[in-house]
Amino acid sequence: MINHGIRLSLVAAGIMAASIAWAVPPATDASAIPVLAPESQHAAASKRVTALFTRSHYRQFKLDDAFSELIFDGYIESLDFGKNIFTQADINRFKRYQDSFDDALKAGQLDVAYQMYNESLKKRYQRFVYALSLLDNPITFDEDDHYQFDRREADWPKNQAELDALWQKRVKYDALSLALTDKDWDEIKETLTKRYNNAIKRLAQSESEDAFQSFTNAFARAIEPHTSYLSPRNAERFETEMNLSLEGIGAVLQSEDDYTVIRSLVPGGPAAKSGELQPDDRIIGVGQDPNKITDVIGWRLDEVVELIKGKKGTQVWLQIQRGKAVTGPPKQIELTRDTVRLEDRAASGKVIEVNDENIGVIEIPSFYVNLSADVAKEIAKLKKEDIKGLVIDLRGNGGGALTEASTLTGLFIKSGPVVQIRDGLGRISVNGDDDEAIAYDGPMTVLVDRYSASASEIFAAALKDYGRALILGENTFGKGTVQQHRSLSRMYDLYEHPMGFVQFTIAKFYRINGGSTQNKGVKPDIAFPTPVAADDTGESLEKHALPWDQVESLDFKPVQDLSSVIGPLRQRHQARIEQDPEFAYVFEDIKEYKKLKDKKSVSLNLEERKAEMQEQDAKSLARLNDRLKRAGLDTVSDLDAAPTDFEPDDGFLEEAARITADLAHYKD
């Protein structure tokens, strides 16, 4: 009955599609969309994943009907992230399976999951065919209309008519984005015809492993956000990236709906160095030539990655849409590919002068092996500059080697514990520093932001708990967990295709004072104003994230108590930033962010969008000229004339140096 019901719906949908003569026909026929089925290894892989997660995962959970419903919700989300291919009736029909996924995973019975995946392929095909049909007549942009780009909290469309209305606005939005780049209708139609046909072509290239990966990850992510399944192809790419031999732009990408989204930037990589890319940006085009950009909306993630990768020293051009709000026009960015290796992301030191005194700064992009030795060398160099204080800059540092967090902490304390690690059985081990030697014992601060995570948080928390340094900046990310990677394959396997890998959480970090770094992160002693509030980003926003908790505090002796100086330093900091031009821009951005943070739709009126663009460009130009003037450089008439080698002052780092100088005087 289950199989018959789904087949009947697909047949009916096929009749509907076939009965309409589309003005812009699809390049791929509906018969090319595959009907996927589990491969021989998938049943065994499902059983092994289930056994591994239920027995060895840090989070103790019961794989029952209640948990099955979490998997069901995650699977539906992966099949229709934008709630624009299924109707409420489809969801109601699927709900008959929501309590059966637990049994299916244990038994390796994946037929229902594959049937749902197949139906999503068919319906997605129908949607793109419908989108093509809307290109028959020119689209106008003079109405007061809006496109809802964020549909996570939206209701499912009630019927086909509501579904069509959604896609009419989706196509209009796509067309308007091109119109904003001064393309005429013929160019818009040509581009969107290629885009939608490419999306259809990739549906036709779907493989059995795609369905298995989607379903298994729905299970993994229902446990917690850092647990996942990697297909053999993705596992190979992950291994390449872990070995840091990937020649590309240094960005972690993920697929979201039909878009390739930047999840994070690799410190020291071309993308991070450019200063023009940031998390949540959508890559909509890739080119090896600035005049030949390939539209990649609807492409598979691995295909986009292959297009971006290339030989070190070669150029690649990315066309992006900024952030989730996607209100502005696409922006084209040129990057020079490089080999992103940990050893190339070494710590680096410099001096900032504050009131005729030298403050040392050491930037640490990641916790690579031998980091502490490099930092010790940088400290020795800075001491020769007669520094009065030291800033450790951990902004954007996503972590790395746990041992280095302990060894680095040891450069600033005589000896003692640094971090507690609790495994799934509740056993606690302690990592610390046993070396009595100290590389630097003067005043210091640690500068962090919302992308400082994992080992960065361990180091910052340890120095805060010891009273060894003040923590400045933004609340950190809140990733306080340890993951393990394991292959599902066995030596005795005789399957035609290999199995993939799993990553799952096996332990949790705790500070020496007993509190976890998980979920809450590390709160700064002196918080810098930021457009993104602590509760709007980080681990706490991830679905099913492990909660904050605590264990017993260790017996440790603080180096000093800095609590009495925080108030006075905070007052001086506040007085300064109210007069600082760079922080004035931050305050403006905060106001703008608060105004737009809950925005879920964008105008489809061309004149309104152009006015928004002109206003944004005028504001950006005014800021650029102000910064050029303060740097003693000539102003420019438009943004395209901006000097390519100009880097504005780092207001946050400059202020961190000033606070460190204040701290040095209070210690005197």
Tab-separated table of N, CA, C and O in Angstrom, residues 581-635:
chain	number	residue	atom	x	y	z
A	581	PRO	N	36.115	57.080	15.022
A	581	PRO	CA	35.350	57.013	13.771
A	581	PRO	C	35.053	55.597	13.320
A	581	PRO	O	33.982	55.336	12.747
A	582	GLU	N	35.970	54.655	13.560
A	582	GLU	CA	35.708	53.271	13.143
A	582	GLU	C	34.580	52.660	13.964
A	582	GLU	O	33.735	51.937	13.444
A	583	PHE	N	34.545	52.956	15.257
A	583	PHE	CA	33.461	52.433	16.089
A	583	PHE	C	32.149	53.147	15.791
A	583	PHE	O	31.073	52.583	15.990
A	584	ALA	N	32.234	54.383	15.293
A	584	ALA	CA	31.006	55.079	14.872
A	584	ALA	C	30.337	54.295	13.752
A	584	ALA	O	29.105	54.179	13.704
A	585	TYR	N	31.159	53.729	12.856
A	585	TYR	CA	30.607	52.894	11.787
A	585	TYR	C	29.996	51.607	12.351
A	585	TYR	O	28.978	51.128	11.873
A	586	VAL	N	30.644	51.075	13.382
A	586	VAL	CA	30.109	49.867	14.017
A	586	VAL	C	28.735	50.157	14.617
A	586	VAL	O	27.795	49.373	14.468
A	587	PHE	N	28.607	51.296	15.277
A	587	PHE	CA	27.316	51.660	15.871
A	587	PHE	C	26.246	51.838	14.783
A	587	PHE	O	25.088	51.461	14.975
A	588	GLU	N	26.637	52.423	13.639
A	588	GLU	CA	25.691	52.544	12.521
A	588	GLU	C	25.260	51.160	12.030
A	588	GLU	O	24.078	50.925	11.744
A	589	ASP	N	26.223	50.240	11.922
A	589	ASP	CA	25.926	48.887	11.457
A	589	ASP	C	25.015	48.146	12.426
A	589	ASP	O	24.172	47.340	12.019
A	590	ILE	N	25.188	48.422	13.719
A	590	ILE	CA	24.332	47.790	14.733
A	590	ILE	C	22.883	48.227	14.532
A	590	ILE	O	21.953	47.404	14.574
A	591	LYS	N	22.682	49.519	14.306
A	591	LYS	CA	21.329	50.023	14.057
A	591	LYS	C	20.721	49.379	12.818
A	591	LYS	O	19.555	48.981	12.798
A	592	GLU	N	21.527	49.276	11.766
A	592	GLU	CA	21.053	48.683	10.518
A	592	GLU	C	20.733	47.203	10.714
A	592	GLU	O	19.730	46.689	10.212
A	593	TYR	N	21.588	46.519	11.470
A	593	TYR	CA	21.379	45.092	11.719
A	593	TYR	C	20.078	44.859	12.497
A	593	TYR	O	19.295	43.957	12.169
A	594	LYS	N	19.854	45.668	13.515
A	594	LYS	CA	18.631	45.520	14.311
A	594	LYS	C	17.389	45.756	13.457
A	594	LYS	O	16.351	45.125	13.665
A	595	LYS	N	17.522	46.662	12.499
A	595	LYS	CA	16.392	46.962	11.630
A	595	LYS	C	16.112	45.818	10.653
A	595	LYS	O	14.960	45.556	10.303
A	596	LEU	N	17.178	45.102	10.254
A	596	LEU	CA	17.026	44.084	9.212
A	596	LEU	C	17.053	42.651	9.734
A	596	LEU	O	16.762	41.728	8.982
A	597	LYS	N	17.411	42.453	11.016
A	597	LYS	CA	17.679	41.098	11.508
A	597	LYS	C	16.500	40.147	11.383
A	597	LYS	O	16.671	38.941	11.201
A	598	ASP	N	15.298	40.662	11.482
A	598	ASP	CA	14.130	39.789	11.388
A	598	ASP	C	13.484	39.822	9.997
A	598	ASP	O	12.404	39.282	9.798
A	599	LYS	N	14.161	40.466	9.074
A	599	LYS	CA	13.630	40.562	7.723
A	599	LYS	C	13.714	39.213	7.024
A	599	LYS	O	14.762	38.564	7.044
A	600	LYS	N	12.629	38.776	6.430
A	600	LYS	CA	12.585	37.481	5.765
A	600	LYS	C	12.208	37.583	4.296
A	600	LYS	O	12.063	36.576	3.613
A	601	SER	N	11.996	38.807	3.819
A	601	SER	CA	11.607	38.993	2.421
A	601	SER	C	12.329	40.192	1.833
A	601	SER	O	12.899	41.018	2.557
A	602	VAL	N	12.290	40.283	0.503
A	602	VAL	CA	12.973	41.357	-0.201
A	602	VAL	C	12.052	41.886	-1.291
A	602	VAL	O	11.259	41.143	-1.870
A	603	SER	N	12.151	43.178	-1.552
A	603	SER	CA	11.295	43.813	-2.555
A	603	SER	C	11.608	43.286	-3.952
A	603	SER	O	12.763	43.019	-4.298
A	604	LEU	N	10.566	43.157	-4.773
A	604	LEU	CA	10.712	42.766	-6.171
A	604	LEU	C	10.452	43.954	-7.093
A	604	LEU	O	10.169	43.778	-8.287
A	605	ASN	N	10.530	45.165	-6.540
A	605	ASN	CA	10.355	46.379	-7.329
A	605	ASN	C	11.733	46.893	-7.737
A	605	ASN	O	12.584	47.173	-6.889
A	606	LEU	N	11.969	47.009	-9.039
A	606	LEU	CA	13.283	47.363	-9.551
A	606	LEU	C	13.745	48.737	-9.063
A	606	LEU	O	14.898	48.892	-8.629
A	607	GLU	N	12.885	49.734	-9.132
A	607	GLU	CA	13.282	51.081	-8.725
A	607	GLU	C	13.594	51.130	-7.237
A	607	GLU	O	14.533	51.813	-6.809
A	608	GLU	N	12.810	50.415	-6.447
A	608	GLU	CA	13.055	50.387	-5.001
A	608	GLU	C	14.392	49.735	-4.693
A	608	GLU	O	15.163	50.225	-3.862
A	609	ARG	N	14.690	48.644	-5.383
A	609	ARG	CA	15.955	47.952	-5.148
A	609	ARG	C	17.137	48.789	-5.630
A	609	ARG	O	18.204	48.808	-4.997
A	610	LYS	N	16.972	49.480	-6.759
A	610	LYS	CA	18.047	50.340	-7.248
A	610	LYS	C	18.323	51.477	-6.269
A	610	LYS	O	19.476	51.845	-6.033
A	611	ALA	N	17.246	52.011	-5.691
A	611	ALA	CA	17.410	53.083	-4.707
A	611	ALA	C	18.173	52.569	-3.489
A	611	ALA	O	19.045	53.271	-2.941
A	612	GLU	N	17.862	51.350	-3.054
A	612	GLU	CA	18.574	50.747	-1.927
A	612	GLU	C	20.052	50.578	-2.264
A	612	GLU	O	20.935	50.846	-1.433
A	613	MET	N	20.318	50.108	-3.480
A	613	MET	CA	21.701	49.926	-3.923
A	613	MET	C	22.455	51.242	-3.941
A	613	MET	O	23.603	51.328	-3.469
A	614	GLN	N	21.825	52.274	-4.480
A	614	GLN	CA	22.489	53.582	-4.566
A	614	GLN	C	22.774	54.141	-3.174
A	614	GLN	O	23.831	54.727	-2.931
A	615	GLU	N	21.820	53.942	-2.281
A	615	GLU	CA	22.014	54.413	-0.903
A	615	GLU	C	23.174	53.675	-0.244
A	615	GLU	O	24.009	54.283	0.439
A	616	GLN	N	23.233	52.345	-0.457
A	616	GLN	CA	24.309	51.548	0.130
A	616	GLN	C	25.656	51.922	-0.472
A	616	GLN	O	26.663	52.038	0.239
A	617	ASP	N	25.688	52.116	-1.798
A	617	ASP	CA	26.938	52.499	-2.459
A	617	ASP	C	27.421	53.860	-1.972
A	617	ASP	O	28.631	54.075	-1.775
A	618	ALA	N	26.486	54.802	-1.802
A	618	ALA	CA	26.853	56.142	-1.331
A	618	ALA	C	27.446	56.065	0.075
A	618	ALA	O	28.442	56.741	0.391
A	619	LYS	N	26.861	55.218	0.921
A	619	LYS	CA	27.366	55.080	2.293
A	619	LYS	C	28.757	54.437	2.283
A	619	LYS	O	29.658	54.867	3.010
A	620	SER	N	28.929	53.409	1.436
A	620	SER	CA	30.227	52.733	1.346
A	620	SER	C	31.293	53.675	0.812
A	620	SER	O	32.437	53.676	1.285
A	621	LEU	N	30.929	54.506	-0.183
A	621	LEU	CA	31.885	55.449	-0.753
A	621	LEU	C	32.280	56.504	0.278
A	621	LEU	O	33.458	56.874	0.384
A	622	ALA	N	31.310	56.984	1.044
A	622	ALA	CA	31.605	57.989	2.067
A	622	ALA	C	32.558	57.415	3.125
A	622	ALA	O	33.510	58.083	3.558
A	623	ARG	N	32.332	56.164	3.521
A	623	ARG	CA	33.224	55.525	4.497
A	623	ARG	C	34.624	55.352	3.916
A	623	ARG	O	35.632	55.597	4.592
A	624	LEU	N	34.687	54.895	2.657
A	624	LEU	CA	35.981	54.687	2.022
A	624	LEU	C	36.768	55.985	1.966
A	624	LEU	O	37.961	56.026	2.316
A	625	ASN	N	36.126	57.070	1.536
A	625	ASN	CA	36.836	58.347	1.424
A	625	ASN	C	37.255	58.892	2.784
A	625	ASN	O	38.315	59.523	2.913
A	626	ASP	N	36.430	58.659	3.798
A	626	ASP	CA	36.808	59.075	5.148
A	626	ASP	C	38.065	58.344	5.588
A	626	ASP	O	38.997	58.941	6.157
A	627	ARG	N	38.125	57.025	5.306
A	627	ARG	CA	39.292	56.234	5.693
A	627	ARG	C	40.526	56.629	4.875
A	627	ARG	O	41.641	56.681	5.405
A	628	LEU	N	40.327	56.889	3.592
A	628	LEU	CA	41.450	57.323	2.760
A	628	LEU	C	42.002	58.652	3.255
A	628	LEU	O	43.229	58.853	3.339
A	629	LYS	N	41.107	59.565	3.613
A	629	LYS	CA	41.517	60.891	4.084
A	629	LYS	C	42.299	60.774	5.390
A	629	LYS	O	43.336	61.421	5.573
A	630	ARG	N	41.814	59.904	6.294
A	630	ARG	CA	42.523	59.737	7.570
A	630	ARG	C	43.885	59.071	7.383
A	630	ARG	O	44.778	59.226	8.206
A	631	ALA	N	44.016	58.322	6.278
A	631	ALA	CA	45.299	57.681	5.982
A	631	ALA	C	46.222	58.595	5.167
A	631	ALA	O	47.331	58.197	4.795
A	632	GLY	N	45.746	59.825	4.870
A	632	GLY	CA	46.548	60.762	4.106
A	632	GLY	C	46.582	60.470	2.620
A	632	GLY	O	47.524	60.883	1.920
A	633	LEU	N	45.570	59.760	2.111
A	633	LEU	CA	45.512	59.390	0.697
A	633	LEU	C	44.427	60.189	-0.017
A	633	LEU	O	43.534	60.762	0.619
A	634	ASP	N	44.500	60.209	-1.336
A	634	ASP	CA	43.508	60.917	-2.138
A	634	ASP	C	42.166	60.183	-2.102
A	634	ASP	O	42.117	58.946	-2.095
A	635	THR	N	41.092	60.963	-2.087
A	635	THR	CA	39.764	60.358	-2.139
A	635	THR	C	39.453	59.933	-3.572
A	635	THR	O	40.144	60.318	-4.518
